[in-house]
Amino acid sequence: MLMLPFAGALLAPALVRVMKHNAGWLLAAIPLVVFLHFAGMLDAISKSSPISDGFDWAPSLGLRFSWFLDGLSLTFALLISGIGTLIVIYAGGYLKGHPHQGRFFSFILLFMGAMLGLVASDSFLMLFVYWELTSITSFLLIGFDHSREASRRAALQALLVTGVGGLSLLAGLLVIAQATGVNELSSLLGSGDALRNSPLYLAALVLVLGGAFTKSAQFPFHFWLPNAMEAPTPVSAYLHSATMVKAGVYLLMRLNPVMGDTAAWETILPLFGGATLAVGTLLAVRQTDLKLMLAYTTVASLGLLIMLTGVGSDTAIQAAALYLIAHSMFKGALFMVAGLIDHETGTRDTTGLRGLRKAMPITFVAAMLAALSMGGLPLFFGFLAKEEIYVALGPPQGWQAALLIVAVCGNALMFAIGFAVALRPFVGAAAKTPKSAHEGSMSLWLGPLLLGVAGLAAALVSPVTHQFFSSPTASAIAGSPVDVTISTILHIGVPLLLSGLTVVLGIAAYVRLDSLRGAMAAVLKAIGWGPDQGFDQVLRGLLRLATGLTRVIHNGRLDIYMTVTFIAVAASLLLPMVLFDELPLMPSVPDLRFYEWGVLAIAVIGIAAVVLARSRLTAIVSLGIQGFAVALLYMLFGAPDLSFTQFMVETLSVVILALVMTRLRLVPTDRRPHAQKLVDMAIAAACGVAFALLLLKVTQLPFDDRLSQFFNTYAKTIAHGRNVVNVIIVDFRGLDTLGEIAVVMVTGLAILALIRIRSKKAEVHTPVKEEA
């Protein structure tokens, strides 16, 4: 079932060519089937019966392709597939007539499949693969309008920020595996305090937070998310409601049972979450673009979820579970409303939108339903979440009072922004817009209307919602059974008073929104620098550094390249032996026969010939003496086939090099200064000594003949060959041999190209005699 969206992605382009924009209705059946499949698991999961399965991928390495479903992952899967169904339908109408609509459907289905795989993953490897796949597919979606520079920049920024975070997560997962000895989430959740008690806990926490904070746009990594609004609105609605930006939230909620309840966890998460909540709401006030206003409130909401997860009490976990569900519904609806307004009026600027209620009545109803839930007003699911938030943070004690103040102020500003998006464009006298305002097609208003109604229905039947969604989700986050019981019935007390205060402050902020916007603009202008600008500065710095290093390292001089390479080889061989006291014992003089001494003498004479040669050509020919000496040793020690191969290779090498030397017209003699020759001699001697010491050390270790026995045993039975050396080269190392042949072929082609270039230059510079 997890592979179904990927299959749909392959089908989408062909289907769009046949059905045009109506293909959205048919393609929506794919996430709908996934939704119904997961919905069938609600009863089992609600009874605390997680579902896990998988199959071995690389058993010898302990790698499995496995999945794990409990209340948390099932809720995410239902949100992803359910909202995804509405998004696909919405995209069919929103991108009607777009020449690349088929490609868009492919990307959005790939994105859906990646996110479903992420929340269902059990093995660490599977989790990381899907984690990175969400970054890649979001890059394709954000940069969908690739002809615009702003889209390309936003896509690259999102990919780089979340990609670096992905590497941090990979390192964190490896540290967790090292600390606990497990590489599956289900096993990790059953390991108790093993991770918390490990000395590697803090390192694992920091690395995991690096992945989660970048993915879920926590301050100071929040800047990429509003810039991602360059994507088409269906992407924005899906990205912000149920998919990628909540991946980091999902990860921290998933790991709360084994990483939570520590001083570091309960300090870092509330601190960064609270800061993100404050920054997101304040920056939202500054905006006039509908999508940007909603984008910054998403940043704020993600901060609120991280903050609640960090607080970690049972009520805070319940509040996080409730707000996770409520936010997905009202934010998805409001983003689709913003896109619908833009699609039918030609603008998203709130300063030029008024009086749309009569022209777009269904859109107005959908917008108000979503805004009432976002504002946390009674009878809506957002109200339940907000009440539980204030229960979790009160009565204030110590620095938790600061968190409560941030939560009240943040919720008040989100109240104001929610109604600024859902109410202000629809009331008052109608304003002139670039396009004549009218209601959109059913594919455009169906999604926001259903999500708005769902936010109301989920609260009205809250016992059922809690039984199948809220309680299983909270239990999975807490790591123990949690029963969510809050209902729409008003309970007199401090939480209700704080909720009323939030509404009063929200109304005041809504009325004075223009003044607040001007004040915030002045503050931002005074500050000047921001993380988004810092991202550009970091990129420019990296480019300058890369350019400078390239000029030093890749300066076009082959002699420098070779010098650096041989220095690195000598250092990599000698330093470990010296540092770890692994220098070999000096061997005794071997008992060789006279002809064996003769072969060694030939090799020494060959070395002297190379060193003393006055021309390059003589030196190249003299190099062959070394290869012939080695071939003779092979023959003396009973390896005639290997000896014959060595003779052939050396002969061909000398011939080819000699031909190249004669064709390229290089300087015939070595004109290096004596100082340079001494340096090169020292480097060459270091390499020779290093290899000699390494070989001596290897020969002094006990010989492990398991590989030799393997080849001797299976050369004939598997590869059907009697010559073990040939079988190794052709069969057991066939791919390696193919690679070596390819290298030789490429080298030959490069030599041929150099010769032809030299020949053409010679023809150009040769004067042509004129006929008399």
mmCIF file of C-alpha atoms in Angstrom, residues 378-711:
data_model
loop_
_atom_site.group_PDB
_atom_site.id
_atom_site.type_symbol
_atom_site.label_atom_id
_atom_site.label_comp_id
_atom_site.label_asym_id
_atom_site.label_seq_id
_atom_site.Cartn_x
_atom_site.Cartn_y
_atom_site.Cartn_z
ATOM 1 C CA PRO A 378 -16.055 26.827 21.062
ATOM 2 C CA LEU A 379 -17.584 23.930 19.172
ATOM 3 C CA PHE A 380 -14.479 23.574 17.005
ATOM 4 C CA PHE A 381 -11.590 21.153 17.424
ATOM 5 C CA GLY A 382 -9.144 24.034 17.697
ATOM 6 C CA PHE A 383 -10.952 25.073 20.870
ATOM 7 C CA LEU A 384 -10.279 21.693 22.468
ATOM 8 C CA ALA A 385 -6.590 21.956 21.558
ATOM 9 C CA LYS A 386 -6.263 25.479 22.933
ATOM 10 C CA GLU A 387 -7.992 24.581 26.210
ATOM 11 C CA GLU A 388 -5.680 21.611 26.689
ATOM 12 C CA ILE A 389 -2.653 23.810 25.949
ATOM 13 C CA TYR A 390 -3.575 26.122 28.807
ATOM 14 C CA VAL A 391 -4.245 23.170 31.108
ATOM 15 C CA ALA A 392 -0.759 21.856 30.297
ATOM 16 C CA LEU A 393 1.032 25.160 30.880
ATOM 17 C CA GLY A 394 -0.844 26.264 33.979
ATOM 18 C CA PRO A 395 -0.691 27.038 36.787
ATOM 19 C CA PRO A 396 2.566 28.792 35.827
ATOM 20 C CA GLN A 397 5.628 27.832 37.824
ATOM 21 C CA GLY A 398 9.118 29.172 37.204
ATOM 22 C CA TRP A 399 10.042 29.662 33.589
ATOM 23 C CA GLN A 400 6.892 27.812 32.515
ATOM 24 C CA ALA A 401 5.130 31.133 33.139
ATOM 25 C CA ALA A 402 7.130 32.536 30.217
ATOM 26 C CA LEU A 403 5.942 29.652 28.037
ATOM 27 C CA LEU A 404 2.336 30.385 29.025
ATOM 28 C CA ILE A 405 2.703 34.066 28.148
ATOM 29 C CA VAL A 406 4.225 33.164 24.787
ATOM 30 C CA ALA A 407 1.405 30.685 24.142
ATOM 31 C CA VAL A 408 -1.343 33.214 24.973
ATOM 32 C CA CYS A 409 0.214 35.988 22.882
ATOM 33 C CA GLY A 410 1.018 33.619 20.034
ATOM 34 C CA ASN A 411 -2.502 32.181 19.944
ATOM 35 C CA ALA A 412 -3.956 35.696 20.025
ATOM 36 C CA LEU A 413 -1.907 36.771 17.021
ATOM 37 C CA MET A 414 -2.797 33.568 15.175
ATOM 38 C CA PHE A 415 -6.454 34.359 15.929
ATOM 39 C CA ALA A 416 -5.982 37.765 14.318
ATOM 40 C CA ILE A 417 -4.148 36.372 11.271
ATOM 41 C CA GLY A 418 -6.701 33.597 10.809
ATOM 42 C CA PHE A 419 -9.581 36.051 10.584
ATOM 43 C CA ALA A 420 -7.491 38.490 8.533
ATOM 44 C CA VAL A 421 -7.267 35.719 5.925
ATOM 45 C CA ALA A 422 -10.798 34.323 6.291
ATOM 46 C CA LEU A 423 -12.896 37.408 7.060
ATOM 47 C CA ARG A 424 -11.261 40.616 5.865
ATOM 48 C CA PRO A 425 -11.234 39.751 2.118
ATOM 49 C CA PHE A 426 -14.948 38.925 2.230
ATOM 50 C CA VAL A 427 -16.501 41.850 4.156
ATOM 51 C CA GLY A 428 -16.936 45.512 3.280
ATOM 52 C CA ALA A 429 -17.519 47.131 -0.061
ATOM 53 C CA ALA A 430 -16.333 45.135 -3.042
ATOM 54 C CA ALA A 431 -12.912 46.195 -4.298
ATOM 55 C CA LYS A 432 -11.734 46.039 -7.890
ATOM 56 C CA THR A 433 -9.487 43.046 -8.512
ATOM 57 C CA PRO A 434 -7.332 42.053 -11.513
ATOM 58 C CA LYS A 435 -9.883 39.361 -12.407
ATOM 59 C CA SER A 436 -13.639 39.527 -12.003
ATOM 60 C CA ALA A 437 -14.313 37.696 -8.735
ATOM 61 C CA HIS A 438 -16.516 34.610 -8.914
ATOM 62 C CA GLU A 439 -16.928 31.290 -7.163
ATOM 63 C CA GLY A 440 -14.494 28.576 -8.160
ATOM 64 C CA SER A 441 -15.317 25.157 -9.514
ATOM 65 C CA MET A 442 -16.289 22.294 -7.238
ATOM 66 C CA SER A 443 -12.773 20.844 -7.340
ATOM 67 C CA LEU A 444 -11.488 24.079 -5.765
ATOM 68 C CA TRP A 445 -13.970 24.611 -2.929
ATOM 69 C CA LEU A 446 -14.678 20.969 -2.027
ATOM 70 C CA GLY A 447 -11.404 20.474 -0.121
ATOM 71 C CA PRO A 448 -11.523 23.554 2.132
ATOM 72 C CA LEU A 449 -15.216 23.086 2.816
ATOM 73 C CA LEU A 450 -14.799 19.443 3.881
ATOM 74 C CA LEU A 451 -11.809 20.263 6.096
ATOM 75 C CA GLY A 452 -13.710 23.155 7.686
ATOM 76 C CA VAL A 453 -16.695 20.915 8.395
ATOM 77 C CA ALA A 454 -14.344 18.200 9.703
ATOM 78 C CA GLY A 455 -12.922 20.652 12.253
ATOM 79 C CA LEU A 456 -16.457 21.205 13.554
ATOM 80 C CA ALA A 457 -17.593 17.564 13.382
ATOM 81 C CA ALA A 458 -14.475 16.236 15.131
ATOM 82 C CA ALA A 459 -15.249 18.446 18.130
ATOM 83 C CA LEU A 460 -18.987 17.705 18.211
ATOM 84 C CA VAL A 461 -18.304 13.955 18.327
ATOM 85 C CA SER A 462 -15.163 14.356 20.424
ATOM 86 C CA PRO A 463 -15.571 11.034 22.322
ATOM 87 C CA VAL A 464 -15.342 9.140 19.029
ATOM 88 C CA THR A 465 -12.493 11.350 17.796
ATOM 89 C CA HIS A 466 -10.566 10.796 21.022
ATOM 90 C CA GLN A 467 -11.156 7.040 20.962
ATOM 91 C CA PHE A 468 -9.751 6.522 17.472
ATOM 92 C CA PHE A 469 -7.362 9.464 17.033
ATOM 93 C CA SER A 470 -6.473 11.672 20.010
ATOM 94 C CA SER A 471 -5.932 9.028 22.696
ATOM 95 C CA PRO A 472 -3.935 6.558 20.531
ATOM 96 C CA THR A 473 -1.783 9.434 19.257
ATOM 97 C CA ALA A 474 -1.123 10.810 22.735
ATOM 98 C CA SER A 475 -0.411 7.312 24.064
ATOM 99 C CA ALA A 476 2.187 6.715 21.358
ATOM 100 C CA ILE A 477 3.861 10.063 22.084
ATOM 101 C CA ALA A 478 3.896 9.479 25.841
ATOM 102 C CA GLY A 479 4.947 5.845 25.589
ATOM 103 C CA SER A 480 2.168 4.829 27.989
ATOM 104 C CA PRO A 481 -1.652 4.783 27.892
ATOM 105 C CA VAL A 482 -3.178 8.272 27.862
ATOM 106 C CA ASP A 483 -6.910 8.922 27.838
ATOM 107 C CA VAL A 484 -7.995 12.216 26.258
ATOM 108 C CA THR A 485 -11.393 13.317 27.610
ATOM 109 C CA ILE A 486 -11.746 17.053 26.908
ATOM 110 C CA SER A 487 -15.035 18.020 25.234
ATOM 111 C CA THR A 488 -16.794 21.101 23.870
ATOM 112 C CA ILE A 489 -18.575 21.627 27.214
ATOM 113 C CA LEU A 490 -17.194 24.779 28.805
ATOM 114 C CA HIS A 491 -15.377 24.149 32.070
ATOM 115 C CA ILE A 492 -15.113 27.194 34.279
ATOM 116 C CA GLY A 493 -11.545 27.709 35.401
ATOM 117 C CA VAL A 494 -8.165 29.235 34.574
ATOM 118 C CA PRO A 495 -7.890 27.588 31.108
ATOM 119 C CA LEU A 496 -11.257 29.070 30.073
ATOM 120 C CA LEU A 497 -10.220 32.491 31.385
ATOM 121 C CA LEU A 498 -6.964 32.274 29.430
ATOM 122 C CA SER A 499 -8.928 31.217 26.375
ATOM 123 C CA GLY A 500 -11.198 34.244 26.788
ATOM 124 C CA LEU A 501 -8.141 36.478 27.203
ATOM 125 C CA THR A 502 -6.731 35.022 23.987
ATOM 126 C CA VAL A 503 -9.922 35.892 22.107
ATOM 127 C CA VAL A 504 -9.983 39.449 23.490
ATOM 128 C CA LEU A 505 -6.336 40.020 22.579
ATOM 129 C CA GLY A 506 -6.934 38.424 19.170
ATOM 130 C CA ILE A 507 -9.858 40.731 18.402
ATOM 131 C CA ALA A 508 -7.795 43.734 19.476
ATOM 132 C CA ALA A 509 -4.912 42.615 17.256
ATOM 133 C CA TYR A 510 -7.319 42.062 14.340
ATOM 134 C CA VAL A 511 -8.763 45.569 14.703
ATOM 135 C CA ARG A 512 -5.301 47.159 14.981
ATOM 136 C CA LEU A 513 -3.647 44.835 12.453
ATOM 137 C CA ASP A 514 -2.571 47.625 10.092
ATOM 138 C CA SER A 515 -0.890 49.523 12.928
ATOM 139 C CA LEU A 516 0.807 46.345 14.157
ATOM 140 C CA ARG A 517 1.981 45.635 10.618
ATOM 141 C CA GLY A 518 3.580 49.074 10.341
ATOM 142 C CA ALA A 519 5.248 48.742 13.733
ATOM 143 C CA MET A 520 6.623 45.315 12.891
ATOM 144 C CA ALA A 521 7.889 46.578 9.541
ATOM 145 C CA ALA A 522 9.758 49.368 11.348
ATOM 146 C CA VAL A 523 11.300 46.891 13.789
ATOM 147 C CA LEU A 524 12.457 44.586 11.005
ATOM 148 C CA LYS A 525 13.902 47.530 9.089
ATOM 149 C CA ALA A 526 15.822 48.604 12.182
ATOM 150 C CA ILE A 527 17.168 45.086 12.697
ATOM 151 C CA GLY A 528 18.141 44.770 9.038
ATOM 152 C CA TRP A 529 19.933 41.440 8.962
ATOM 153 C CA GLY A 530 18.001 38.163 9.105
ATOM 154 C CA PRO A 531 18.590 34.410 8.716
ATOM 155 C CA ASP A 532 17.395 34.502 5.094
ATOM 156 C CA GLN A 533 20.081 37.046 4.257
ATOM 157 C CA GLY A 534 22.534 34.992 6.296
ATOM 158 C CA PHE A 535 21.783 31.972 4.126
ATOM 159 C CA ASP A 536 22.820 33.940 1.033
ATOM 160 C CA GLN A 537 25.960 35.135 2.795
ATOM 161 C CA VAL A 538 26.896 31.572 3.764
ATOM 162 C CA LEU A 539 26.423 30.403 0.181
ATOM 163 C CA ARG A 540 28.541 33.250 -1.164
ATOM 164 C CA GLY A 541 31.224 32.433 1.390
ATOM 165 C CA LEU A 542 31.214 28.775 0.398
ATOM 166 C CA LEU A 543 31.513 29.704 -3.269
ATOM 167 C CA ARG A 544 34.463 32.003 -2.551
ATOM 168 C CA LEU A 545 36.121 29.295 -0.459
ATOM 169 C CA ALA A 546 35.538 26.696 -3.173
ATOM 170 C CA THR A 547 36.897 29.051 -5.831
ATOM 171 C CA GLY A 548 39.992 29.789 -3.772
ATOM 172 C CA LEU A 549 40.658 26.122 -3.034
ATOM 173 C CA THR A 550 40.121 25.239 -6.672
ATOM 174 C CA ARG A 551 42.691 27.805 -7.752
ATOM 175 C CA VAL A 552 45.202 26.317 -5.342
ATOM 176 C CA ILE A 553 44.445 22.632 -5.814
ATOM 177 C CA HIS A 554 43.404 22.619 -9.491
ATOM 178 C CA ASN A 555 45.972 24.955 -10.963
ATOM 179 C CA GLY A 556 46.413 23.022 -14.219
ATOM 180 C CA ARG A 557 49.917 21.721 -13.451
ATOM 181 C CA LEU A 558 50.224 17.945 -13.641
ATOM 182 C CA ASP A 559 53.510 17.895 -11.724
ATOM 183 C CA ILE A 560 51.857 19.515 -8.698
ATOM 184 C CA TYR A 561 48.933 17.074 -8.861
ATOM 185 C CA MET A 562 51.334 14.125 -8.876
ATOM 186 C CA THR A 563 53.456 15.587 -6.095
ATOM 187 C CA VAL A 564 50.446 16.083 -3.809
ATOM 188 C CA THR A 565 49.153 12.604 -4.619
ATOM 189 C CA PHE A 566 52.421 10.860 -3.783
ATOM 190 C CA ILE A 567 52.885 12.901 -0.593
ATOM 191 C CA ALA A 568 49.399 11.832 0.495
ATOM 192 C CA VAL A 569 50.179 8.197 -0.308
ATOM 193 C CA ALA A 570 53.406 8.239 1.680
ATOM 194 C CA ALA A 571 51.796 10.004 4.623
ATOM 195 C CA SER A 572 48.769 7.684 4.709
ATOM 196 C CA LEU A 573 51.068 4.651 4.834
ATOM 197 C CA LEU A 574 53.854 5.875 7.134
ATOM 198 C CA LEU A 575 52.013 7.969 9.724
ATOM 199 C CA PRO A 576 49.668 5.221 11.016
ATOM 200 C CA MET A 577 52.594 2.816 11.404
ATOM 201 C CA VAL A 578 54.609 5.425 13.311
ATOM 202 C CA LEU A 579 51.753 6.777 15.443
ATOM 203 C CA PHE A 580 50.416 3.342 16.417
ATOM 204 C CA ASP A 581 53.847 1.720 16.759
ATOM 205 C CA GLU A 582 53.189 -0.783 13.982
ATOM 206 C CA LEU A 583 56.587 -0.658 12.278
ATOM 207 C CA PRO A 584 57.605 -4.136 11.054
ATOM 208 C CA LEU A 585 60.565 -6.111 12.297
ATOM 209 C CA MET A 586 63.529 -6.139 9.938
ATOM 210 C CA PRO A 587 63.636 -9.479 8.078
ATOM 211 C CA SER A 588 66.661 -11.736 7.915
ATOM 212 C CA VAL A 589 68.529 -12.088 4.631
ATOM 213 C CA PRO A 590 66.595 -14.668 2.592
ATOM 214 C CA ASP A 591 68.262 -17.833 1.340
ATOM 215 C CA LEU A 592 68.023 -17.282 -2.421
ATOM 216 C CA ARG A 593 69.495 -19.248 -5.308
ATOM 217 C CA PHE A 594 72.012 -17.558 -7.556
ATOM 218 C CA TYR A 595 69.543 -17.013 -10.417
ATOM 219 C CA GLU A 596 67.052 -15.421 -8.001
ATOM 220 C CA TRP A 597 69.770 -12.980 -6.955
ATOM 221 C CA GLY A 598 70.320 -12.393 -10.638
ATOM 222 C CA VAL A 599 66.692 -11.372 -11.153
ATOM 223 C CA LEU A 600 66.957 -8.932 -8.238
ATOM 224 C CA ALA A 601 70.133 -7.528 -9.767
ATOM 225 C CA ILE A 602 68.288 -6.964 -13.049
ATOM 226 C CA ALA A 603 65.624 -5.011 -11.151
ATOM 227 C CA VAL A 604 68.266 -2.864 -9.445
ATOM 228 C CA ILE A 605 69.973 -2.215 -12.794
ATOM 229 C CA GLY A 606 66.601 -1.183 -14.202
ATOM 230 C CA ILE A 607 66.116 1.322 -11.394
ATOM 231 C CA ALA A 608 69.556 2.773 -11.992
ATOM 232 C CA ALA A 609 68.822 3.028 -15.718
ATOM 233 C CA VAL A 610 65.637 4.970 -15.063
ATOM 234 C CA VAL A 611 67.306 7.376 -12.623
ATOM 235 C CA LEU A 612 70.402 7.970 -14.753
ATOM 236 C CA ALA A 613 68.592 8.212 -18.102
ATOM 237 C CA ARG A 614 69.291 11.496 -19.913
ATOM 238 C CA SER A 615 66.106 11.471 -21.972
ATOM 239 C CA ARG A 616 62.482 10.764 -21.130
ATOM 240 C CA LEU A 617 62.225 8.113 -23.842
ATOM 241 C CA THR A 618 65.181 6.181 -22.406
ATOM 242 C CA ALA A 619 63.640 6.364 -18.932
ATOM 243 C CA ILE A 620 60.305 4.997 -20.201
ATOM 244 C CA VAL A 621 61.987 2.082 -21.954
ATOM 245 C CA SER A 622 64.052 1.377 -18.847
ATOM 246 C CA LEU A 623 60.861 1.168 -16.779
ATOM 247 C CA GLY A 624 60.033 -2.052 -18.579
ATOM 248 C CA ILE A 625 63.027 -3.736 -16.947
ATOM 249 C CA GLN A 626 61.227 -3.649 -13.583
ATOM 250 C CA GLY A 627 58.127 -5.327 -15.009
ATOM 251 C CA PHE A 628 60.195 -8.015 -16.762
ATOM 252 C CA ALA A 629 62.033 -8.733 -13.501
ATOM 253 C CA VAL A 630 58.731 -9.184 -11.675
ATOM 254 C CA ALA A 631 57.505 -11.452 -14.489
ATOM 255 C CA LEU A 632 60.610 -13.611 -14.075
ATOM 256 C CA LEU A 633 59.917 -13.912 -10.336
ATOM 257 C CA TYR A 634 56.348 -15.083 -11.101
ATOM 258 C CA MET A 635 57.783 -17.694 -13.436
ATOM 259 C CA LEU A 636 60.362 -18.886 -10.899
ATOM 260 C CA PHE A 637 57.673 -19.295 -8.223
ATOM 261 C CA GLY A 638 55.406 -21.426 -10.418
ATOM 262 C CA ALA A 639 52.929 -18.958 -11.930
ATOM 263 C CA PRO A 640 53.573 -19.097 -15.708
ATOM 264 C CA ASP A 641 50.154 -17.660 -16.664
ATOM 265 C CA LEU A 642 50.650 -14.669 -14.405
ATOM 266 C CA SER A 643 54.199 -14.290 -15.693
ATOM 267 C CA PHE A 644 52.985 -14.289 -19.311
ATOM 268 C CA THR A 645 50.338 -11.663 -18.461
ATOM 269 C CA GLN A 646 52.960 -9.473 -16.800
ATOM 270 C CA PHE A 647 55.276 -9.758 -19.867
ATOM 271 C CA MET A 648 52.412 -8.694 -22.162
ATOM 272 C CA VAL A 649 51.331 -5.773 -19.970
ATOM 273 C CA GLU A 650 54.847 -4.414 -19.601
ATOM 274 C CA THR A 651 55.591 -4.734 -23.312
ATOM 275 C CA LEU A 652 52.377 -2.986 -24.333
ATOM 276 C CA SER A 653 52.860 -0.270 -21.699
ATOM 277 C CA VAL A 654 56.345 0.553 -22.909
ATOM 278 C CA VAL A 655 55.270 0.561 -26.556
ATOM 279 C CA ILE A 656 52.243 2.788 -25.936
ATOM 280 C CA LEU A 657 54.164 5.237 -23.759
ATOM 281 C CA ALA A 658 56.978 5.418 -26.294
ATOM 282 C CA LEU A 659 54.502 6.136 -29.108
ATOM 283 C CA VAL A 660 52.832 8.844 -27.070
ATOM 284 C CA MET A 661 56.172 10.436 -26.235
ATOM 285 C CA THR A 662 57.182 10.570 -29.866
ATOM 286 C CA ARG A 663 53.828 11.991 -30.999
ATOM 287 C CA LEU A 664 53.352 14.660 -28.321
ATOM 288 C CA ARG A 665 56.784 16.242 -28.905
ATOM 289 C CA LEU A 666 57.495 16.754 -25.217
ATOM 290 C CA VAL A 667 60.789 18.145 -24.018
ATOM 291 C CA PRO A 668 63.171 15.228 -24.546
ATOM 292 C CA THR A 669 65.287 15.825 -21.437
ATOM 293 C CA ASP A 670 64.531 16.477 -17.783
ATOM 294 C CA ARG A 671 65.147 20.189 -17.147
ATOM 295 C CA ARG A 672 64.094 20.323 -13.504
ATOM 296 C CA PRO A 673 66.385 22.274 -11.182
ATOM 297 C CA HIS A 674 68.514 20.212 -8.810
ATOM 298 C CA ALA A 675 66.532 21.340 -5.759
ATOM 299 C CA GLN A 676 63.303 20.094 -7.327
ATOM 300 C CA LYS A 677 64.961 16.806 -8.198
ATOM 301 C CA LEU A 678 66.031 16.342 -4.583
ATOM 302 C CA VAL A 679 62.472 16.999 -3.355
ATOM 303 C CA ASP A 680 61.028 14.551 -5.876
ATOM 304 C CA MET A 681 63.628 11.952 -4.942
ATOM 305 C CA ALA A 682 62.710 12.310 -1.277
ATOM 306 C CA ILE A 683 58.999 11.867 -2.043
ATOM 307 C CA ALA A 684 59.698 8.848 -4.248
ATOM 308 C CA ALA A 685 61.935 7.298 -1.570
ATOM 309 C CA ALA A 686 59.244 7.893 1.063
ATOM 310 C CA CYS A 687 56.648 6.121 -1.067
ATOM 311 C CA GLY A 688 59.000 3.226 -1.749
ATOM 312 C CA VAL A 689 59.919 2.826 1.913
ATOM 313 C CA ALA A 690 56.275 3.091 2.931
ATOM 314 C CA PHE A 691 55.167 0.336 0.571
ATOM 315 C CA ALA A 692 58.132 -1.823 1.576
ATOM 316 C CA LEU A 693 57.350 -1.461 5.272
ATOM 317 C CA LEU A 694 53.676 -2.177 4.654
ATOM 318 C CA LEU A 695 54.471 -5.362 2.742
ATOM 319 C CA LEU A 696 56.944 -6.448 5.413
ATOM 320 C CA LYS A 697 54.325 -5.908 8.100
ATOM 321 C CA VAL A 698 51.732 -7.870 6.144
ATOM 322 C CA THR A 699 54.098 -10.828 5.595
ATOM 323 C CA GLN A 700 54.919 -10.951 9.305
ATOM 324 C CA LEU A 701 51.263 -11.432 10.252
ATOM 325 C CA PRO A 702 49.649 -14.891 10.379
ATOM 326 C CA PHE A 703 48.471 -15.872 6.920
ATOM 327 C CA ASP A 704 44.700 -16.227 6.586
ATOM 328 C CA ASP A 705 44.104 -18.682 3.758
ATOM 329 C CA ARG A 706 40.287 -18.676 3.858
ATOM 330 C CA LEU A 707 40.058 -16.686 0.635
ATOM 331 C CA SER A 708 42.542 -18.951 -1.118
ATOM 332 C CA GLN A 709 40.592 -21.998 -0.006
ATOM 333 C CA PHE A 710 37.360 -20.414 -1.238
ATOM 334 C CA PHE A 711 38.779 -19.798 -4.714
#
